[in-house]
Short mmCIF file of C-alpha atoms in Angstrom, two decimals:
data_model
loop_
_atom_site.label_atom_id
_atom_site.label_comp_id
_atom_site.label_asym_id
_atom_site.label_seq_id
_atom_site.Cartn_x
_atom_site.Cartn_y
_atom_site.Cartn_z
CA MET C 1 0.00 0.00 0.00
CA GLN C 2 1.32 3.43 -0.94
CA THR C 3 1.96 5.97 1.79
CA MET C 4 1.99 9.45 0.34
CA ASP C 5 3.45 11.00 3.49
CA ARG C 6 6.85 9.61 2.47
CA ASP C 7 8.75 11.79 -0.01
CA PHE C 8 10.62 8.83 -1.48
CA GLU C 9 9.32 5.29 -1.91
CA LEU C 10 10.43 2.11 -3.67
CA SER C 11 7.77 -0.56 -4.17
CA MET C 12 7.18 -3.74 -6.17
CA ASP C 13 4.06 -5.49 -7.44
CA TRP C 14 5.12 -9.10 -8.01
CA LEU C 15 4.49 -10.55 -11.46
CA ASP C 16 5.89 -13.46 -13.46
CA LEU C 17 7.85 -11.93 -16.34
CA GLY C 18 9.09 -15.13 -17.92
CA ASN C 19 12.45 -16.86 -18.24
CA SER C 20 15.45 -15.63 -16.24
CA SER C 21 17.55 -16.82 -13.31
CA PRO C 22 15.60 -18.29 -10.36
CA GLU C 23 16.38 -15.24 -8.20
CA GLU C 24 15.22 -12.84 -10.90
CA MET C 25 12.06 -14.82 -11.59
CA ALA C 26 11.15 -14.84 -7.90
CA THR C 27 11.53 -11.05 -7.64
CA SER C 28 10.14 -9.93 -11.00
CA GLY C 29 7.28 -7.51 -11.30
CA MET C 30 6.42 -3.85 -11.63
CA LEU C 31 8.81 -1.41 -9.93
CA LYS C 32 7.62 2.01 -8.77
CA ILE C 33 10.04 4.75 -7.78
CA ARG C 34 8.06 7.65 -6.34
CA PHE C 35 9.31 11.17 -5.55
CA LYS C 36 6.46 12.79 -3.61
CA LYS C 37 3.56 12.69 -6.12
CA TRP C 38 5.70 12.04 -9.18
CA TYR C 39 7.06 8.70 -10.45
CA ALA C 40 10.64 8.38 -11.61
CA SER C 41 9.59 5.05 -13.11
CA ARG C 42 6.93 6.66 -15.35
CA HIS C 43 7.46 5.85 -19.01
CA TYR C 44 5.74 5.34 -22.32
CA ASP C 45 5.24 1.65 -23.02
CA LEU C 46 5.46 1.06 -26.77
CA ALA C 47 3.74 -2.34 -26.63
CA SER C 48 0.57 -1.02 -24.98
CA LYS C 49 1.00 2.54 -26.29
CA THR C 50 0.20 3.90 -22.84
CA LEU C 51 1.92 5.97 -20.16
CA VAL C 52 2.54 3.81 -17.08
CA ASP C 53 4.00 4.54 -13.64
CA SER C 54 5.86 1.28 -13.07
CA ALA C 55 8.77 -0.42 -14.81
CA ARG C 56 8.70 -4.09 -15.81
CA VAL C 57 11.91 -5.46 -14.23
CA SER C 58 13.28 -7.90 -11.69
CA ALA C 59 14.17 -6.27 -8.37
CA TYR C 60 16.99 -8.72 -7.69
CA PRO C 61 19.73 -7.06 -9.80
CA MET C 62 18.70 -3.64 -8.49
CA ALA C 63 18.90 -4.78 -4.86
CA LEU C 64 22.23 -6.52 -5.54
CA TRP C 65 23.61 -3.35 -7.15
CA ALA C 66 22.36 -1.18 -4.26
CA ALA C 67 23.81 -3.49 -1.60
CA TYR C 68 27.20 -3.68 -3.29
CA ASN C 69 27.35 0.12 -3.71
CA TRP C 70 25.71 0.91 -0.35
CA TRP C 71 28.54 2.99 1.07
CA ARG C 72 29.23 4.93 -2.13
CA LEU C 73 25.53 5.67 -2.69
CA ASN C 74 25.16 7.05 0.83
CA TYR C 75 28.46 8.91 1.23
CA GLU C 76 30.36 9.55 -2.01
CA PRO C 77 29.74 13.00 -3.55
CA TYR C 78 29.84 13.80 -7.24
CA SER C 79 33.40 13.81 -8.56
CA GLY C 80 32.85 13.80 -12.34
CA ALA C 81 30.78 11.53 -14.54
CA SER C 82 33.45 8.92 -15.15
CA TYR C 83 32.45 5.33 -15.92
CA HIS C 84 33.71 4.27 -12.48
CA TRP C 85 31.61 6.89 -10.69
CA LYS C 86 28.46 6.27 -12.77
CA SER C 87 28.68 2.51 -12.23
CA ALA C 88 28.06 3.11 -8.52
CA HIS C 89 25.51 5.94 -8.77
CA ASP C 90 23.43 5.48 -11.95
CA LEU C 91 20.67 2.85 -11.65
CA PRO C 92 21.03 1.67 -15.29
CA ALA C 93 24.38 0.19 -14.16
CA ALA C 94 22.31 -2.56 -12.47
CA ASP C 95 21.88 -3.83 -16.05
CA SER C 96 20.92 -7.57 -16.39
CA GLY C 97 19.17 -6.66 -19.63
CA TYR C 98 16.42 -4.49 -18.10
CA VAL C 99 15.58 -0.93 -19.14
CA TRP C 100 15.96 0.86 -15.82
CA PRO C 101 14.69 4.34 -14.99
CA PRO C 102 17.53 6.83 -15.66
CA LEU C 103 17.99 7.54 -11.94
CA ARG C 104 21.21 9.05 -10.58
CA ILE C 105 21.89 9.00 -6.82
CA VAL C 106 24.27 11.69 -5.51
CA SER C 107 25.29 12.12 -1.88
CA SER C 108 26.56 15.34 -0.30
CA GLY C 109 27.35 13.53 2.93
CA GLU C 110 24.41 15.09 4.77
CA THR C 111 21.79 14.74 2.02
CA VAL C 112 21.14 12.52 -0.99
CA SER C 113 19.84 13.85 -4.30
CA LEU C 114 17.80 11.61 -6.60
CA ARG C 115 18.01 12.87 -10.16
CA ILE C 116 16.28 11.79 -13.32
CA MET C 117 18.85 12.05 -16.08
CA PRO C 118 18.08 12.54 -19.77
CA PRO C 119 17.94 9.08 -21.40
CA VAL C 120 20.90 8.02 -23.51
CA GLU C 121 20.42 7.37 -27.22
CA LYS C 122 20.11 3.58 -26.98
CA GLU C 123 17.31 3.94 -24.39
CA THR C 124 15.20 5.98 -26.81
CA MET C 125 14.94 2.84 -28.97
CA ALA C 126 13.85 0.57 -26.10
CA ASP C 127 10.34 -0.76 -25.49
CA ALA C 128 10.07 1.50 -22.42
CA GLN C 129 10.80 5.16 -23.12
CA TYR C 130 11.30 7.19 -19.96
CA ALA C 131 10.41 10.85 -19.70
CA SER C 132 13.19 13.17 -20.82
CA THR C 133 12.19 15.95 -18.39
CA ALA C 134 14.87 16.45 -15.75
CA TRP C 135 13.44 16.27 -12.26
CA GLY C 136 14.52 15.17 -8.84
CA LEU C 137 14.37 15.24 -5.09
CA THR C 138 16.85 15.91 -2.30
CA LEU C 139 16.29 14.43 1.14
CA PRO C 140 18.25 13.77 4.34
CA ARG C 141 20.65 10.87 3.97
CA VAL C 142 19.06 8.99 6.87
CA GLN C 143 15.70 9.05 5.08
CA PHE C 144 17.20 7.73 1.85
CA GLU C 145 19.17 5.11 3.77
CA ARG C 146 16.04 3.90 5.53
CA GLU C 147 14.00 3.54 2.32
CA LEU C 148 16.78 1.77 0.43
CA SER C 149 17.37 -0.56 3.37
CA ASN C 150 13.65 -1.39 3.52
CA PHE C 151 13.65 -2.13 -0.20
CA ILE C 152 16.58 -4.54 0.08
CA HIS C 153 14.94 -6.24 3.07
CA MET C 154 11.73 -6.61 1.04
CA ILE C 155 13.60 -8.35 -1.78
CA ILE C 156 15.42 -10.66 0.63
CA THR C 157 12.10 -11.57 2.31
CA ARG C 158 10.58 -12.33 -1.11
CA LEU C 159 13.54 -14.55 -1.98
CA THR C 160 13.33 -16.40 1.34
CA ASP C 161 9.58 -16.90 1.07
CA THR C 162 9.99 -18.41 -2.40
CA GLY C 163 12.67 -20.88 -1.32
CA HIS C 164 15.82 -18.93 -2.24
CA GLN C 165 17.60 -18.57 1.08
CA GLU C 166 21.30 -18.56 0.22
CA THR C 167 21.64 -16.06 -2.59
CA GLU C 168 24.49 -13.66 -3.24
CA LEU C 169 22.22 -10.85 -2.03
CA HIS C 170 21.71 -12.58 1.35
CA THR C 171 25.45 -12.85 1.90
CA LEU C 172 26.28 -9.35 0.69
CA TRP C 173 23.56 -7.66 2.74
CA GLN C 174 24.56 -9.55 5.89
CA ASP C 175 28.07 -8.15 5.44
CA VAL C 176 26.76 -4.60 4.99
CA CYS C 177 24.49 -4.85 8.04
CA ARG C 178 27.34 -6.17 10.17
CA GLU C 179 29.56 -3.27 9.05
CA ARG C 180 26.82 -0.75 9.82
CA GLN C 181 26.63 -2.02 13.41
CA ASP C 182 30.36 -1.57 14.01
CA ASP C 183 31.33 2.10 14.33
CA ASP C 184 34.99 1.58 13.40
CA TYR C 185 34.10 -0.50 10.36
CA THR C 186 31.46 2.03 9.35
CA PHE C 187 34.02 4.84 9.47
CA TYR C 188 36.46 2.78 7.39
CA ARG C 189 33.80 2.13 4.74
CA ILE C 190 32.78 5.80 4.67
CA LEU C 191 36.38 6.91 4.09
CA GLU C 192 36.84 4.22 1.44
CA ALA C 193 33.70 5.42 -0.36
CA CYS C 194 34.66 9.09 -0.03
CA LEU C 195 37.99 8.29 -1.68
CA GLY C 196 35.98 6.83 -4.58
CA HIS C 197 36.65 3.12 -4.06
CA ASN C 198 34.46 0.03 -4.09
CA PRO C 199 34.36 -2.15 -0.93
CA ASP C 200 37.74 -3.73 -0.16
CA LYS C 201 39.32 -1.94 -3.15
CA GLY C 202 40.58 1.15 -1.34
CA PRO C 203 44.19 1.79 -0.25
CA GLU C 204 44.25 0.31 3.26
CA LEU C 205 47.30 2.28 4.42
CA LEU C 206 45.78 5.58 3.32
CA ILE C 207 42.40 4.87 4.90
CA ASN C 208 43.93 3.78 8.20
CA LYS C 209 46.07 6.93 8.30
CA LEU C 210 42.95 9.01 7.88
CA ALA C 211 40.99 7.06 10.49
CA ASP C 212 43.83 7.41 13.01
CA HIS C 213 43.35 11.20 12.98
CA GLU C 214 39.68 11.13 13.97
CA ALA C 215 40.48 11.99 17.59
CA THR C 216 42.81 14.82 16.55
CA ALA C 217 40.90 16.41 13.67
CA GLY C 218 37.31 15.29 14.23
CA ARG C 219 35.35 12.76 12.18
CA GLN C 220 33.69 15.26 9.87
CA ALA C 221 37.00 16.95 9.09
CA VAL C 222 38.64 13.62 8.25
CA ILE C 223 35.75 12.78 5.90
CA GLU C 224 36.08 16.19 4.19
CA ILE C 225 39.82 15.62 3.74
CA ALA C 226 39.14 12.19 2.21
CA VAL C 227 36.66 13.68 -0.27
CA GLY C 228 39.15 16.42 -1.07
CA MET C 229 41.71 13.78 -1.99
CA SER C 230 39.31 11.59 -3.97
CA LYS C 231 40.15 12.87 -7.45
CA GLU C 232 43.77 11.90 -6.92
CA ALA C 233 43.23 8.88 -4.67
CA GLY C 234 44.82 6.50 -7.16
CA ASP C 235 48.14 8.36 -7.28
CA ILE C 236 51.05 6.43 -5.82
CA ASN C 237 52.18 9.55 -3.96
CA LYS C 238 48.85 10.03 -2.21
CA ALA C 239 49.95 8.43 1.05
CA ASP C 240 52.89 10.86 1.13
CA ASP C 241 50.55 13.76 0.40
CA LEU C 242 48.31 12.68 3.26
CA SER C 243 51.29 12.54 5.57
CA ASN C 244 52.06 16.09 4.44
CA ILE C 245 48.51 17.16 5.33
CA LEU C 246 48.31 15.42 8.67
CA SER C 247 51.75 16.50 9.85
CA ILE C 248 51.27 20.27 9.50
CA GLU C 249 49.81 20.74 12.97
CA GLY C 250 51.43 23.82 14.47
CA GLN C 251 52.44 25.24 11.08
CA GLY C 252 50.78 27.97 9.05
CA VAL C 253 49.96 31.51 10.17
CA LEU C 254 48.63 31.79 13.71
CA GLY C 255 45.41 33.73 14.18
CA LYS C 256 42.12 33.53 16.03
CA PHE C 257 38.49 33.88 15.00
CA ASN C 258 37.19 37.20 16.28
CA TYR C 259 33.80 38.40 15.10
CA GLY C 260 32.59 40.26 18.18
CA GLY C 261 30.03 37.87 19.61
CA PHE C 262 28.22 37.45 16.30
CA GLU C 263 25.45 34.86 16.44
CA PRO C 264 23.64 33.77 13.26
CA ALA C 265 19.99 34.75 13.02
CA ILE C 266 19.09 31.43 11.38
CA VAL C 267 18.98 27.88 12.62
CA ILE C 268 21.71 25.89 10.89
CA ASP C 269 20.37 22.59 9.60
CA PRO C 270 23.07 20.41 8.00
CA LYS C 271 20.31 18.26 6.51
CA SER C 272 18.96 21.18 4.46
CA ASP C 273 18.87 20.40 0.76
CA LYS C 274 20.19 23.90 -0.04
CA PRO C 275 23.48 24.52 1.79
CA TRP C 276 24.15 27.57 -0.39
CA GLU C 277 21.07 29.31 1.06
CA ILE C 278 22.40 28.77 4.58
CA GLY C 279 25.79 30.07 3.45
CA HIS C 280 24.20 33.19 1.98
CA HIS C 281 22.09 33.88 5.07
CA MET C 282 25.06 33.39 7.38
CA ALA C 283 27.23 35.77 5.35
CA ARG C 284 24.49 38.41 5.14
CA ASP C 285 23.98 38.25 8.91
CA LEU C 286 27.70 38.73 9.47
CA ARG C 287 27.93 41.62 7.00
CA LYS C 288 25.00 43.28 8.77
CA ARG C 289 26.71 42.78 12.13
CA LEU C 290 29.83 44.44 10.69
CA GLY C 291 27.83 47.33 9.20
CA LEU C 292 29.21 46.78 5.72
CA ASN C 293 26.09 47.28 3.63
CA GLY C 294 27.45 46.80 0.09
CA ARG C 295 31.05 47.71 0.83
CA PRO C 296 33.96 45.30 0.29
CA VAL C 297 35.63 43.39 3.11
CA ASP C 298 39.09 44.94 2.89
CA ASP C 299 42.28 43.17 3.93
CA ASP C 300 42.52 45.02 7.23
CA LEU C 301 39.00 44.03 8.28
CA MET C 302 39.60 40.40 7.30
CA ALA C 303 42.83 40.41 9.28
CA GLU C 304 40.88 41.80 12.25
CA LEU C 305 38.21 39.07 11.95
CA LEU C 306 40.95 36.44 12.03
CA GLU C 307 43.32 38.27 14.41
CA LEU C 308 46.11 38.15 11.85
CA PRO C 309 48.92 40.72 11.79
CA ARG C 310 48.17 43.69 9.56
CA GLY C 311 49.59 43.08 6.07
CA THR C 312 49.43 39.28 6.39
CA ILE C 313 46.70 38.79 3.81
CA SER C 314 48.44 40.91 1.18
CA SER C 315 51.70 38.96 1.63
CA SER C 316 52.31 35.78 -0.35
CA ASP C 317 54.45 34.51 2.54
CA VAL C 318 51.25 33.34 4.23
CA VAL C 319 50.93 30.52 1.68
CA GLN C 320 53.01 27.65 2.87
CA PRO C 321 52.69 24.19 3.86
CA LEU C 322 49.97 22.82 1.53
CA ARG C 323 51.26 23.68 -1.94
CA ARG C 324 51.15 20.03 -3.08
CA VAL C 325 47.46 19.43 -2.38
CA ASN C 326 44.27 21.24 -3.38
CA MET C 327 42.98 22.15 0.05
CA SER C 328 43.42 24.65 2.85
CA LEU C 329 43.06 24.00 6.56
CA GLY C 330 42.32 25.83 9.78
CA ILE C 331 43.85 23.88 12.67
CA PRO C 332 42.91 24.96 16.22
CA ASP C 333 45.46 24.75 19.01
CA ASP C 334 44.96 24.25 22.75
CA ASP C 335 45.15 27.99 23.48
CA GLY C 336 42.18 29.02 21.30
CA GLY C 337 44.33 30.04 18.34
CA VAL C 338 43.98 28.74 14.78
CA HIS C 339 46.80 27.90 12.40
CA PHE C 340 45.75 28.89 8.88
CA CYS C 341 47.43 26.67 6.30
CA LEU C 342 46.69 27.80 2.74
CA HIS C 343 47.70 26.40 -0.62
CA ARG C 344 47.09 29.15 -3.20
CA PRO C 345 49.52 32.04 -3.88
CA GLU C 346 47.08 34.65 -5.27
CA ARG C 347 45.73 37.33 -2.93
CA SER C 348 42.15 36.72 -4.13
CA ALA C 349 42.50 32.99 -3.39
CA ARG C 350 43.88 33.69 0.10
CA ARG C 351 40.91 35.94 0.84
CA PHE C 352 38.44 33.38 -0.51
CA TYR C 353 39.89 30.45 1.43
CA LEU C 354 40.19 32.42 4.67
CA SER C 355 36.53 33.41 4.24
CA ARG C 356 35.60 29.76 3.70
CA LEU C 357 37.42 28.75 6.88
CA LEU C 358 35.62 31.50 8.78
CA GLY C 359 32.29 30.19 7.47
CA GLU C 360 33.15 26.63 8.44
CA HIS C 361 34.12 27.79 11.93
CA LEU C 362 30.61 29.20 12.37
CA LEU C 363 29.29 25.66 11.84
CA ASN C 364 31.71 24.24 14.40
CA THR C 365 31.30 26.56 17.38
CA LYS C 366 30.15 23.59 19.49
CA SER C 367 33.20 21.56 18.45
CA PRO C 368 35.99 24.16 18.68
CA GLY C 369 38.81 21.62 18.48
CA ASN C 370 37.85 20.24 15.07
CA TRP C 371 40.01 20.91 12.04
CA LEU C 372 38.44 23.06 9.32
CA PRO C 373 39.13 21.77 5.79
CA ALA C 374 38.33 23.78 2.65
CA THR C 375 38.62 21.50 -0.38
CA PHE C 376 37.45 21.06 -3.96
CA GLY C 377 34.94 18.41 -2.86
CA ALA C 378 31.20 18.62 -3.60
CA THR C 379 30.00 17.91 -0.05
CA TRP C 380 27.34 19.84 1.85
CA HIS C 381 30.00 21.60 3.92
CA GLN C 382 32.10 22.65 0.92
CA LYS C 383 29.10 24.04 -0.99
CA TYR C 384 28.06 25.97 2.10
CA GLN C 385 31.60 27.35 2.47
CA ARG C 386 31.82 28.56 -1.12
CA ALA C 387 28.43 30.25 -0.92
CA PHE C 388 29.33 31.88 2.41
CA ALA C 389 32.67 33.18 1.12
CA SER C 390 31.17 34.48 -2.13
CA GLU C 391 28.39 36.37 -0.36
CA LEU C 392 30.64 37.67 2.41
CA LEU C 393 33.17 39.10 -0.04
CA CYS C 394 30.68 40.40 -2.61
CA PRO C 395 26.91 40.39 -1.95
CA ILE C 396 24.82 39.09 -4.83
CA GLU C 397 22.80 42.32 -4.84
CA VAL C 398 25.98 44.21 -5.70
CA LEU C 399 26.59 41.87 -8.62
CA LYS C 400 23.03 42.23 -9.86
CA ASP C 401 23.34 46.01 -9.77
CA ARG C 402 26.70 46.06 -11.56
CA LEU C 403 26.35 43.16 -14.00
CA GLY C 404 22.69 43.32 -14.93
CA SER C 405 20.97 40.43 -16.69
CA ASP C 406 23.78 39.27 -18.97
CA GLY C 407 26.78 39.55 -16.64
CA PHE C 408 28.67 42.05 -18.80
CA ASP C 409 28.62 45.76 -19.51
CA ASP C 410 29.22 47.31 -22.93
CA ASP C 411 32.95 46.61 -23.04
CA GLY C 412 32.67 43.21 -21.36
CA TYR C 413 35.03 43.91 -18.47
CA GLU C 414 32.68 44.67 -15.57
CA ILE C 415 33.23 41.25 -13.99
CA GLU C 416 36.94 41.98 -13.86
CA ARG C 417 36.25 45.37 -12.30
CA VAL C 418 34.02 43.83 -9.65
CA ALA C 419 36.64 41.16 -8.95
CA HIS C 420 39.27 43.88 -8.46
CA ASP C 421 37.04 46.07 -6.28
CA TYR C 422 35.97 43.21 -4.00
CA GLY C 423 39.22 41.26 -3.86
CA MET C 424 37.89 38.12 -5.54
CA GLY C 425 38.98 36.00 -8.47
CA THR C 426 37.18 36.58 -11.76
CA PHE C 427 36.08 32.94 -11.90
CA ALA C 428 34.64 33.15 -8.37
CA VAL C 429 32.66 36.27 -9.30
CA MET C 430 31.30 34.63 -12.46
CA ASN C 431 30.24 31.54 -10.48
CA HIS C 432 28.57 33.62 -7.78
CA TRP C 433 26.63 35.59 -10.36
CA SER C 434 25.60 32.61 -12.52
CA TYR C 435 24.53 30.44 -9.58
CA ASN C 436 22.05 33.11 -8.55
CA GLN C 437 20.27 33.61 -11.87
CA PRO C 438 16.60 32.60 -12.18
CA LYS C 439 16.28 29.06 -13.48
CA ALA C 440 13.28 27.10 -14.68
CA SER C 441 14.47 24.32 -12.40
CA ASP C 442 16.81 24.93 -9.48
CA PHE C 443 17.34 21.22 -8.87
CA PHE C 444 20.00 20.48 -11.45
CA GLU C 445 22.05 23.50 -10.51
CA ASP C 446 24.75 21.87 -8.41
CA LYS C 447 25.32 25.16 -6.68
CA TYR C 448 28.82 26.05 -5.60
CA ALA C 449 30.00 22.55 -6.54
CA GLN C 450 33.43 23.75 -7.61
#
């Protein structure tokens, strides 16, 4: 029975679909994938020439695919549409000869987005033609995890009831459930997934080095660092790079967060499906507290907010220990100070990363000892950081006033002028402006992903 109070639901109506393996025959039927009141499984059936809400498949290969990729589905963010990444996040990778709904599952760590992708060319010739309209839903990871777990349990119960009690799915799901009950094993699997590896395929030395720093850096920070390394996780020098990251404690430029008792006027919900909105609100609240209106945050004010010596931000000497890796860190010490370790030489990049670390600190006021990573990852925290830094340095209303509807003035250099006036990189200004343009659908805009 359908329960419309659930935003996301997977269901099966059992039906004999003909010859296949015993496990597939026992679990064949009509699959429904519902997002609120809309069906991701809706398609045009050429045989009956009708629009139907359910797909004619066997649930066994889907459940097997979901169980095998459990950790990556729940924890690995988008890192580029490579074959390896899509095999763990795009439902058609379940294959077995069925025409699956073109569903893509993307985690941000805190939330999971379910996206209907445009069908590929070969699917337009299939008997079931899925809708080409892009649509989707974002929900808290725990809600997605619960529904997917219930679906796998339903398939296992169906197999057991029909006399199939020792299938590959039984064994695989038992392993996953055992790992989920063990906190240390869970953390290992999360790090492995965040580095972009399938179960038992990740670099054990690298993962253990990361896990060993949970007590020092904080679990969330270690996860963010793992995601930040994911694009290069296969490099043979990655263990050395990690050692470089984890051994910089006490290095960098010493400062301290100092924003005069500022308290955000919004409730921060890390399960929000729009981290960029929280980043914008947080930055606007802080700008209001500082009395900036539309004025830039100059180097002296930023140095004051971070208790850095005057002239520090304009000096390239501040960029040291992380040149080899694409991330910056704020590392608290026992005396309330913070060591800022940056990796980019440009003044605009220093300002942007320091602003990101300030924004991340505002999320960690209840855990003051946690490290603060700013990476290239597409997690909830990193998207929030980029939105916060962009809005803090240059409010979107300023950009709208100066750039208008097309982003350029008559000579095409206004973006560069804004970047100069507000101490930002041109690319960062362009992203901030484009991410805030009206869209027919906001869902596919992976805001502040880079």
